[in-house]
Tab-separated table of C-alpha atoms in Angstrom:
chain	number	residue	atom	x	y	z
A	1	MET	CA	-21.588	35.202	91.539
A	2	SER	CA	-18.454	35.151	90.248
A	3	LYS	CA	-17.059	33.220	92.780
A	4	TYR	CA	-20.060	30.317	92.415
A	5	PHE	CA	-18.991	30.278	88.745
A	6	LYS	CA	-14.993	29.702	89.647
A	7	ILE	CA	-15.979	26.846	91.806
A	8	VAL	CA	-18.233	25.045	88.607
A	9	ARG	CA	-15.337	25.652	86.736
A	10	ASN	CA	-12.758	24.135	88.837
A	11	ASN	CA	-14.729	21.161	89.676
A	12	TRP	CA	-16.908	20.541	86.092
A	13	LYS	CA	-16.985	17.146	86.442
A	14	LYS	CA	-18.702	17.007	89.719
A	15	SER	CA	-20.878	19.757	88.553
A	16	VAL	CA	-22.004	17.899	84.908
A	17	LEU	CA	-22.626	14.719	87.470
A	18	GLY	CA	-24.723	16.704	89.751
A	19	SER	CA	-26.878	18.281	87.295
A	20	VAL	CA	-27.492	15.084	85.515
A	21	ALA	CA	-28.521	13.818	89.095
A	22	VAL	CA	-30.676	16.372	89.273
A	23	VAL	CA	-32.484	16.560	85.757
A	24	TYR	CA	-33.022	12.707	86.278
A	25	GLY	CA	-34.538	12.891	89.645
A	26	SER	CA	-36.972	15.721	88.323
A	27	ASN	CA	-37.990	14.338	85.395
A	28	TYR	CA	-38.356	10.992	87.746
A	29	GLY	CA	-40.141	12.667	89.946
A	30	TYR	CA	-42.508	14.653	87.690
A	31	GLU	CA	-43.666	11.270	85.854
A	32	LYS	CA	-44.481	9.470	89.637
A	33	TYR	CA	-46.739	12.717	90.274
A	34	GLN	CA	-48.491	12.533	86.731
A	35	THR	CA	-49.161	8.944	87.206
A	36	LYS	CA	-50.518	9.055	90.716
A	37	GLN	CA	-52.912	12.187	89.539
A	38	LEU	CA	-54.063	9.891	86.772
A	39	MET	CA	-54.666	6.992	88.877
A	40	ARG	CA	-56.997	9.285	91.156
A	41	ALA	CA	-58.523	10.323	88.599
A	42	LEU	CA	-59.263	7.028	86.874
A	43	CYS	CA	-60.598	5.737	90.260
A	44	GLU	CA	-62.668	7.839	90.657
A	45	GLU	CA	-64.561	7.399	87.590
A	46	ALA	CA	-64.399	3.618	88.167
A	47	ALA	CA	-66.259	4.123	91.715
A	48	LYS	CA	-69.104	5.915	89.646
A	49	TYR	CA	-69.736	2.659	87.384
A	50	GLY	CA	-69.452	0.596	90.601
A	51	GLU	CA	-72.253	2.867	92.506
A	52	ILE	CA	-74.600	1.941	89.590
A	53	PRO	CA	-77.338	0.161	91.292
A	54	VAL	CA	-77.876	-3.747	90.298
A	55	PRO	CA	-81.267	-5.331	90.653
A	56	PRO	CA	-80.975	-8.050	93.605
A	57	THR	CA	-81.773	-10.841	91.174
A	58	LEU	CA	-78.606	-10.033	89.242
A	59	LYS	CA	-75.327	-11.403	90.273
A	60	PRO	CA	-71.930	-8.719	89.742
A	61	ARG	CA	-70.323	-9.570	86.574
A	62	ASN	CA	-67.783	-11.860	86.638
A	63	VAL	CA	-64.501	-11.561	85.424
A	64	LYS	CA	-61.676	-14.179	84.686
A	65	VAL	CA	-58.176	-12.381	84.637
A	66	ILE	CA	-55.689	-14.857	83.017
A	67	LEU	CA	-51.841	-13.204	84.488
A	68	ASN	CA	-48.893	-14.101	82.904
A	69	PRO	CA	-46.497	-13.479	85.666
A	70	ALA	CA	-43.167	-14.049	83.823
A	71	ALA	CA	-44.127	-11.752	81.624
A	72	ASN	CA	-42.020	-8.255	80.783
A	73	ARG	CA	-38.933	-9.659	83.196
A	74	ARG	CA	-41.484	-10.807	85.721
A	75	LYS	CA	-43.104	-7.285	86.696
A	76	ALA	CA	-46.576	-8.091	85.165
A	77	LYS	CA	-48.014	-9.586	88.276
A	78	ALA	CA	-46.974	-6.137	90.209
A	79	ASN	CA	-47.918	-3.815	87.754
A	80	TYR	CA	-51.232	-5.558	87.259
A	81	GLU	CA	-51.986	-5.232	91.321
A	82	LYS	CA	-50.820	-1.438	91.051
A	83	TYR	CA	-52.420	-0.270	87.953
A	84	CYS	CA	-55.307	-2.417	87.155
A	85	ALA	CA	-56.725	-4.341	89.580
A	86	PRO	CA	-57.665	-1.622	91.532
A	87	LEU	CA	-59.702	-0.065	88.608
A	88	LEU	CA	-61.751	-3.281	88.213
A	89	HIS	CA	-62.599	-3.562	91.724
A	90	LEU	CA	-63.942	-0.262	92.164
A	91	ALA	CA	-66.148	-1.101	89.085
A	92	GLY	CA	-68.090	-3.256	91.032
A	93	TYR	CA	-66.782	-6.410	89.148
A	94	SER	CA	-66.066	-9.933	90.237
A	95	VAL	CA	-62.458	-10.603	89.951
A	96	ASP	CA	-61.102	-14.264	89.575
A	97	VAL	CA	-57.279	-14.361	88.869
A	98	ILE	CA	-55.945	-17.255	87.332
A	99	MET	CA	-51.951	-17.209	87.414
A	100	THR	CA	-50.089	-19.410	84.486
A	101	GLU	CA	-46.957	-21.206	85.906
A	102	SER	CA	-45.363	-22.307	82.500
A	103	GLU	CA	-45.358	-21.450	78.742
A	104	GLY	CA	-48.568	-22.619	77.219
A	105	GLU	CA	-50.671	-22.940	80.179
A	106	ALA	CA	-52.891	-20.097	79.204
A	107	ARG	CA	-54.160	-22.796	76.452
A	108	SER	CA	-55.441	-25.210	79.228
A	109	LEU	CA	-56.640	-22.534	81.462
A	110	ALA	CA	-58.679	-20.907	78.618
A	111	ALA	CA	-60.293	-24.331	77.640
A	112	LYS	CA	-61.680	-24.295	81.297
A	113	LEU	CA	-63.000	-20.979	81.224
A	114	LYS	CA	-67.073	-21.161	81.748
A	115	ASP	CA	-69.815	-19.168	83.156
A	116	THR	CA	-67.715	-16.017	82.650
A	117	ASP	CA	-68.810	-12.411	81.185
A	118	ILE	CA	-65.789	-10.920	80.741
A	119	ILE	CA	-61.860	-12.670	79.714
A	120	VAL	CA	-58.990	-10.330	80.748
A	121	VAL	CA	-55.790	-11.427	79.183
A	122	ALA	CA	-52.886	-9.948	81.522
A	123	GLY	CA	-49.723	-10.470	79.679
A	124	GLY	CA	-48.448	-9.992	76.221
A	125	ASP	CA	-49.327	-10.904	72.623
A	126	GLY	CA	-48.222	-14.678	73.188
A	127	THR	CA	-50.267	-14.773	76.406
A	128	LEU	CA	-53.368	-13.488	74.367
A	129	SER	CA	-52.669	-15.881	71.435
A	130	GLU	CA	-52.676	-18.629	73.771
A	131	THR	CA	-55.949	-17.676	75.083
A	132	VAL	CA	-57.611	-17.425	72.127
A	133	THR	CA	-56.138	-20.718	70.828
A	134	GLY	CA	-57.227	-22.269	73.976
A	135	LEU	CA	-61.008	-21.045	73.949
A	136	MET	CA	-60.953	-21.627	69.656
A	137	ARG	CA	-59.979	-25.127	70.056
A	138	THR	CA	-62.235	-26.108	72.917
A	139	TYR	CA	-65.522	-24.299	71.952
A	140	GLY	CA	-64.777	-23.165	68.208
A	141	SER	CA	-65.449	-19.333	69.283
A	142	VAL	CA	-64.914	-16.773	71.802
A	143	SER	CA	-68.262	-16.051	73.342
A	144	ALA	CA	-67.333	-13.487	75.871
A	145	PRO	CA	-65.337	-10.241	75.082
A	146	VAL	CA	-62.042	-10.209	75.991
A	147	GLY	CA	-60.117	-7.342	77.538
A	148	VAL	CA	-56.234	-6.964	76.527
A	149	LEU	CA	-53.605	-5.446	79.325
A	150	PRO	CA	-50.504	-4.185	77.916
A	151	LEU	CA	-48.275	-6.025	80.972
A	152	GLY	CA	-46.079	-8.068	78.192
A	153	ARG	CA	-42.671	-7.054	76.563
A	154	THR	CA	-44.392	-7.040	73.119
A	155	ASN	CA	-48.253	-5.994	72.995
A	156	SER	CA	-48.763	-5.063	69.606
A	157	VAL	CA	-52.708	-6.013	69.987
A	158	ALA	CA	-52.962	-3.470	72.755
A	159	LEU	CA	-51.494	-0.852	70.855
A	160	ALA	CA	-53.947	-1.225	67.815
A	161	LEU	CA	-56.695	-1.233	70.321
A	162	LEU	CA	-55.492	1.424	72.876
A	163	GLY	CA	-54.210	3.800	70.382
A	164	ARG	CA	-50.899	4.679	72.300
A	165	GLY	CA	-47.177	3.812	71.782
A	166	VAL	CA	-47.611	0.773	74.142
A	167	ALA	CA	-44.164	-0.617	75.476
A	168	GLY	CA	-45.131	-2.773	78.761
A	169	GLY	CA	-44.616	-0.686	81.634
A	170	ASP	CA	-45.692	2.310	80.995
A	171	ALA	CA	-48.371	2.741	83.950
A	172	ARG	CA	-50.783	5.159	81.959
A	173	ASP	CA	-51.783	2.214	79.539
A	174	MET	CA	-51.910	-0.250	81.588
A	175	ALA	CA	-54.580	1.952	83.777
A	176	ALA	CA	-56.251	2.537	80.321
A	177	ALA	CA	-56.800	-0.723	79.199
A	178	ALA	CA	-58.277	-1.396	82.513
A	179	MET	CA	-60.628	1.451	81.995
A	180	ALA	CA	-61.204	0.187	78.666
A	181	VAL	CA	-62.652	-2.880	80.314
A	182	VAL	CA	-64.525	-0.900	82.686
A	183	ARG	CA	-66.426	1.358	80.228
A	184	GLY	CA	-67.378	-1.368	78.469
A	185	GLN	CA	-67.286	-0.425	74.549
A	186	THR	CA	-66.370	-3.543	72.313
A	187	LYS	CA	-65.977	-4.250	69.184
A	188	HIS	CA	-65.380	-7.377	66.727
A	189	ILE	CA	-61.660	-8.011	65.222
A	190	ASP	CA	-60.672	-10.377	62.775
A	191	ALA	CA	-58.294	-13.724	63.913
A	192	VAL	CA	-55.810	-15.524	61.751
A	193	ARG	CA	-55.911	-19.425	62.352
A	194	VAL	CA	-52.639	-21.531	61.010
A	195	ASP	CA	-52.586	-25.308	60.054
A	196	ILE	CA	-49.608	-27.456	59.373
A	197	VAL	CA	-50.030	-28.411	55.969
A	198	GLU	CA	-47.436	-30.921	55.622
A	199	GLU	CA	-46.752	-33.443	58.851
A	200	ALA	CA	-43.655	-34.877	58.865
A	201	GLU	CA	-43.690	-38.827	58.579
A	202	GLY	CA	-44.387	-40.578	62.493
A	203	GLU	CA	-45.580	-37.170	63.797
A	204	SER	CA	-49.019	-36.772	65.858
A	205	PRO	CA	-51.108	-34.324	64.026
A	206	HIS	CA	-50.829	-30.739	65.225
A	207	LYS	CA	-53.741	-28.560	66.545
A	208	PRO	CA	-54.401	-25.226	64.907
A	209	VAL	CA	-53.304	-22.230	66.787
A	210	TYR	CA	-54.822	-18.694	66.417
A	211	GLY	CA	-53.820	-14.924	66.484
A	212	LEU	CA	-54.439	-11.504	66.641
A	213	SER	CA	-50.996	-10.031	65.614
A	214	GLY	CA	-49.744	-12.063	62.906
A	215	ILE	CA	-46.774	-14.107	61.632
A	216	LYS	CA	-43.144	-12.737	61.205
A	217	TRP	CA	-40.314	-15.109	59.817
A	218	GLY	CA	-36.851	-13.891	58.753
A	219	ALA	CA	-33.319	-12.779	59.541
A	220	TYR	CA	-34.440	-9.859	61.792
A	221	ARG	CA	-37.230	-12.229	63.737
A	222	ASP	CA	-34.119	-14.493	64.630
A	223	THR	CA	-31.784	-11.597	66.032
A	224	LEU	CA	-34.204	-10.049	67.869
A	225	SER	CA	-35.247	-13.512	69.492
A	226	ARG	CA	-31.562	-13.634	70.818
A	227	GLN	CA	-31.538	-10.493	72.463
A	228	ASP	CA	-32.256	-12.190	76.170
A	229	GLN	CA	-28.543	-13.575	75.392
A	230	TYR	CA	-26.625	-10.631	76.013
A	231	TRP	CA	-28.777	-9.819	79.286
A	232	TYR	CA	-25.422	-8.166	80.353
A	233	PHE	CA	-25.784	-5.082	78.259
A	234	GLY	CA	-28.912	-4.229	80.364
A	235	VAL	CA	-31.117	-2.023	78.128
A	236	LEU	CA	-28.737	-2.081	75.394
A	237	ARG	CA	-28.932	-5.530	74.496
A	238	GLY	CA	-31.137	-5.667	71.905
A	239	TYR	CA	-28.681	-3.177	70.091
A	240	ALA	CA	-26.403	-5.935	71.164
A	241	ALA	CA	-27.730	-8.424	69.474
A	242	VAL	CA	-28.355	-6.877	66.301
A	243	LEU	CA	-24.454	-5.625	66.075
A	244	PHE	CA	-23.429	-9.313	67.384
A	245	ASN	CA	-25.347	-10.845	64.862
A	246	SER	CA	-24.547	-8.946	61.577
A	247	LEU	CA	-21.919	-11.061	60.036
A	248	GLY	CA	-22.054	-14.438	58.478
A	249	SER	CA	-25.087	-16.826	58.090
A	250	HIS	CA	-27.263	-14.545	60.391
A	251	ARG	CA	-27.894	-12.241	57.093
A	252	GLN	CA	-29.243	-15.067	55.033
A	253	PRO	CA	-32.588	-14.252	53.365
A	254	VAL	CA	-35.482	-16.604	53.655
A	255	MET	CA	-37.072	-18.378	50.501
A	256	ALA	CA	-40.724	-19.362	50.184
A	257	HIS	CA	-43.389	-20.167	47.525
A	258	VAL	CA	-46.786	-18.704	48.410
A	259	THR	CA	-50.031	-19.544	47.162
A	260	TYR	CA	-53.014	-17.220	48.015
A	261	THR	CA	-56.440	-16.330	47.835
A	262	HIS	CA	-57.155	-12.422	47.405
A	263	ALA	CA	-59.255	-10.603	50.279
A	264	CYS	CA	-62.629	-9.997	49.972
A	265	ASP	CA	-64.415	-7.073	52.090
A	266	GLY	CA	-67.752	-8.693	51.260
A	267	CYS	CA	-69.694	-9.780	48.090
A	268	ASN	CA	-72.208	-11.769	46.885
A	269	LEU	CA	-70.099	-15.165	46.651
A	270	CYS	CA	-68.586	-15.307	49.986
A	271	TYR	CA	-72.044	-13.935	51.852
A	272	GLN	CA	-73.388	-17.518	52.294
A	273	THR	CA	-70.332	-18.443	53.930
A	274	ARG	CA	-69.262	-15.814	56.157
A	275	SER	CA	-71.473	-14.969	59.178
A	276	ASP	CA	-70.230	-11.691	59.798
A	277	LEU	CA	-71.600	-10.535	56.609
A	278	GLN	CA	-75.508	-11.579	57.071
A	279	GLU	CA	-77.926	-9.379	58.780
A	280	VAL	CA	-78.146	-9.530	62.396
A	281	GLN	CA	-82.013	-10.309	63.248
A	282	SER	CA	-83.683	-7.129	64.877
A	283	ARG	CA	-85.293	-7.428	68.247
A	284	ARG	CA	-88.968	-7.932	68.587
A	285	TRP	CA	-90.988	-4.397	69.609
A	286	PHE	CA	-91.573	-5.698	73.083
A	287	GLN	CA	-88.135	-6.353	73.992
A	288	TYR	CA	-87.321	-2.447	73.621
A	289	LEU	CA	-89.292	-2.314	76.867
A	290	VAL	CA	-87.792	-4.797	78.737
A	291	PRO	CA	-83.837	-3.646	80.019
A	292	SER	CA	-81.191	-6.291	78.436
A	293	PHE	CA	-78.329	-7.239	80.966
A	294	THR	CA	-76.845	-9.892	77.878
A	295	LYS	CA	-73.686	-9.480	75.950
A	296	LYS	CA	-73.813	-7.264	73.251
A	297	THR	CA	-75.145	-8.327	69.857
A	298	PRO	CA	-72.781	-8.183	66.916
A	299	GLU	CA	-72.406	-5.478	64.862
A	300	ALA	CA	-74.839	-5.197	61.961
A	301	PRO	CA	-73.097	-5.067	58.268
A	302	LYS	CA	-72.796	-1.344	57.057
A	303	LYS	CA	-74.216	-2.478	53.559
A	304	ASN	CA	-76.085	-5.169	51.612
A	305	TYR	CA	-73.333	-7.494	50.681
A	306	LYS	CA	-75.743	-9.688	48.014
A	307	GLN	CA	-75.479	-6.930	45.948
A	308	VAL	CA	-71.844	-6.322	45.861
A	309	VAL	CA	-69.726	-7.830	42.775
A	310	ASN	CA	-66.235	-8.531	43.472
A	311	PRO	CA	-64.299	-10.320	40.368
A	312	ARG	CA	-61.484	-11.023	42.654
A	313	CYS	CA	-63.003	-12.910	45.080
A	314	GLY	CA	-61.699	-16.609	45.439
A	315	LYS	CA	-58.991	-15.837	42.651
A	316	VAL	CA	-55.668	-17.764	43.303
A	317	SER	CA	-52.492	-16.226	42.601
A	318	GLU	CA	-48.697	-17.756	43.773
A	319	LEU	CA	-45.268	-16.102	44.353
A	320	ASP	CA	-42.005	-16.941	44.873
A	321	LEU	CA	-40.230	-14.906	48.040
A	322	THR	CA	-37.254	-13.819	48.842
A	323	SER	CA	-36.607	-11.648	51.595
A	324	LEU	CA	-35.001	-10.944	54.833
A	325	ASP	CA	-38.327	-10.299	56.323
A	326	ILE	CA	-42.130	-12.003	55.517
A	327	HIS	CA	-44.635	-10.532	57.852
A	328	VAL	CA	-48.303	-11.636	57.643
A	329	THR	CA	-50.302	-9.212	59.611
A	330	CYS	CA	-53.987	-9.126	60.846
A	331	PRO	CA	-56.332	-6.384	60.258
A	332	CYS	CA	-56.223	-5.215	63.602
A	333	VAL	CA	-52.296	-4.418	64.112
A	334	CYS	CA	-51.935	-3.069	60.605
A	335	GLY	CA	-55.338	-1.204	60.062
A	336	ASN	CA	-56.056	-2.801	56.588
A	337	SER	CA	-59.768	-3.799	56.620
A	338	GLN	CA	-58.941	-5.974	53.134
A	339	GLY	CA	-57.519	-8.917	54.984
A	340	LEU	CA	-54.154	-10.473	55.993
A	341	GLN	CA	-51.420	-8.021	55.083
A	342	VAL	CA	-48.522	-10.075	53.370
A	343	SER	CA	-45.238	-7.745	53.564
A	344	LEU	CA	-41.436	-7.921	52.408
A	345	GLY	CA	-38.424	-6.570	54.068
A	346	PRO	CA	-35.368	-5.861	51.548
A	347	ALA	CA	-33.503	-9.154	49.352
A	348	SER	CA	-30.511	-7.774	50.931
A	349	LEU	CA	-28.760	-5.086	52.845
A	350	GLY	CA	-24.944	-3.970	53.383
A	351	TRP	CA	-23.514	-4.593	57.006
A	352	TRP	CA	-24.206	-0.907	58.084
A	353	GLU	CA	-27.311	-0.546	56.489
A	354	TRP	CA	-28.322	-4.060	58.454
A	355	VAL	CA	-27.057	-2.452	61.630
A	356	GLU	CA	-29.003	0.725	61.045
A	357	GLU	CA	-32.369	-1.027	60.429
A	358	GLY	CA	-32.039	-3.615	63.181
A	359	TRP	CA	-31.341	-0.909	65.860
A	360	ARG	CA	-34.144	1.277	64.191
A	361	ARG	CA	-36.419	-1.492	65.242
A	362	VAL	CA	-35.151	-1.919	68.491
A	363	SER	CA	-35.745	1.844	69.272
A	364	GLY	CA	-39.467	1.249	68.537
A	365	ASP	CA	-39.691	2.532	65.012
A	366	SER	CA	-41.800	1.100	62.304
A	367	ALA	CA	-39.945	-1.750	60.283
A	368	SER	CA	-39.024	-0.909	56.782
A	369	ILE	CA	-41.271	-3.341	55.021
A	370	THR	CA	-43.165	-3.069	51.815
A	371	PRO	CA	-46.886	-4.141	51.805
A	372	LEU	CA	-47.050	-6.886	48.883
A	373	ALA	CA	-50.489	-8.515	48.535
A	374	ASP	CA	-54.182	-8.667	50.928
A	375	ALA	CA	-54.996	-11.962	51.371
A	376	GLN	CA	-58.045	-14.199	52.673
A	377	GLN	CA	-56.133	-17.248	52.850
A	378	LEU	CA	-52.506	-18.441	51.890
A	379	GLU	CA	-50.452	-21.366	52.115
A	380	ILE	CA	-46.438	-20.365	53.087
A	381	LYS	CA	-44.055	-23.402	51.813
A	382	PRO	CA	-40.486	-22.467	52.851
A	383	MET	CA	-37.603	-23.199	50.457
A	384	LEU	CA	-34.611	-23.896	52.549
A	385	ASP	CA	-31.232	-23.593	50.885
A	386	ASN	CA	-28.079	-25.505	51.368
A	387	SER	CA	-27.294	-23.701	54.838
A	388	ALA	CA	-30.330	-25.063	56.772
A	389	GLN	CA	-27.976	-28.443	56.913
A	390	ASN	CA	-26.828	-30.326	59.640
A	391	ASN	CA	-30.668	-30.498	60.991
A	392	GLU	CA	-30.344	-26.772	61.676
A	393	GLU	CA	-33.935	-26.040	63.339
A	394	LYS	CA	-35.479	-22.599	61.932
A	395	TRP	CA	-38.240	-20.917	63.284
A	396	LEU	CA	-40.917	-18.300	63.136
A	397	SER	CA	-43.377	-16.380	65.160
A	398	ILE	CA	-47.141	-16.313	65.944
A	399	ASP	CA	-47.999	-13.424	67.844
A	400	ASN	CA	-44.160	-12.957	68.876
A	401	GLU	CA	-44.519	-17.041	70.142
A	402	GLU	CA	-41.590	-19.300	68.491
A	403	TYR	CA	-42.826	-22.299	66.488
A	404	GLU	CA	-41.072	-24.872	64.267
A	405	VAL	CA	-40.866	-23.370	60.575
A	406	LYS	CA	-43.057	-26.063	58.443
A	407	PRO	CA	-45.215	-25.265	55.660
A	408	ILE	CA	-48.679	-23.847	56.974
A	409	LYS	CA	-52.047	-22.607	55.788
A	410	VAL	CA	-52.962	-19.474	57.167
A	411	THR	CA	-56.854	-18.566	57.054
A	412	LEU	CA	-58.248	-15.300	58.103
A	413	VAL	CA	-61.308	-15.850	60.909
A	414	PRO	CA	-63.469	-12.589	60.109
A	415	LYS	CA	-64.628	-10.839	62.907
A	416	SER	CA	-64.456	-13.678	65.495
A	417	VAL	CA	-62.995	-12.040	68.684
A	418	GLN	CA	-64.949	-9.372	70.603
A	419	VAL	CA	-62.369	-6.937	72.148
A	420	PHE	CA	-62.719	-4.163	74.751
A	421	PHE	CA	-61.240	-0.904	72.703
A	422	ASN	CA	-60.961	2.354	74.032
A	423	ASP	CA	-63.076	5.159	72.664
A	424	PRO	CA	-60.751	8.231	71.428
A	425	VAL	CA	-62.973	10.549	73.587
A	426	HIS	CA	-61.768	8.320	76.676
A	427	THR	CA	-58.050	9.000	76.298
A	428	THR	CA	-55.218	9.011	79.003
A	429	TYR	CA	-54.056	12.498	78.000
A	430	THR	CA	-57.502	14.020	78.494
A	431	LEU	CA	-57.821	12.722	82.172
A	432	LEU	CA	-54.432	13.464	82.904
A	433	GLU	CA	-54.672	17.037	81.882
A	434	LYS	CA	-57.983	17.306	84.118
A	435	ALA	CA	-56.366	15.666	86.761
A	436	LEU	CA	-53.546	18.292	86.546
A	437	LEU	CA	-55.654	20.923	86.008
A	438	GLY	CA	-58.375	20.281	88.920
A	439	CYS	CA	-54.887	19.969	91.582
A	440	CYS	CA	-53.673	23.615	90.483
């Protein structure tokens, strides 16, 4: 034994390197083993759905998958085929995959979707926003339920629906999202509509953009959008972007004049104009004797909004905002049922505080922002300072897709999109534990 320790001491560099390699290899192998056991359990569950007898006159449910193969550094297609497609096929669905070939193509593809039972978006927040935008512009609504597969780099909507830390690339999250579609449990969530208020002279009118995540505008958004320029830093490119953009004009706050209408959960004033607050027509007695194969009806309101009084409903307020960050977050992501949440970051930060906050965001921690107001509708008019000279373009993000900064009107569209979500009873951790216990 003493001879062994003597060899390790005399070759400590090789020993440390070998130990690190063994630990890394063990963790990698164990993670692959966990994923394999989970996929086996999920495949067995999906096959049970596929074995359910279907009347001969009823066609298999048709699923249209809009896949962005360029998402998450071109890993989306391989991840979909490995972790999502097998579960959909085993469940007995008729699956048609439509792949996008350019940015913004998901909008035109969604506008052509007809006679489909389920729409599945395989990508990130941007692909989901484009799909919903194409459907809303063409049909005025999203008639089919939407499944969200977290195959992009940013998946904030999928995080809210799946209830786990979705970072894009975790096989368990992808499989869980596919199983949410198979299990068929849905709910209606709010969307946001963004219109440009003031068109430039000679510019053609812009069509509205729809999203499910929200709007981000500010210095940190600009900094993190440049991280791909530092690709040579590998996994550290986000940290490098924050460090190299920590000086000069990159830390300038943004300024805007905001006019907003206070959010309302539902009252006697907005009852007539909001279909999500009105009673759902009940089924006739004889309809309960006939099996239904149609889509689920919207959730019935839990209370009579005709008798609810809200003195703040429709009240308008105005604010002048100066901040490093201005966020407008949809209820699905922020978990706030009161409407669009307007939040602000700090007005200014020192150099080290700036870097520290940026690195926290890169690592996945929540941003240091403060909720300011809940709005049903708001107008944002940017106030550009002298630093915006020389025709320098400014950008904001709608569901993590870049758009030029202009005066915009943001409107909440309540309960407009039906989505699949994970029941807390069917978590990936529970299934993983069952799979591991069954093989031990």
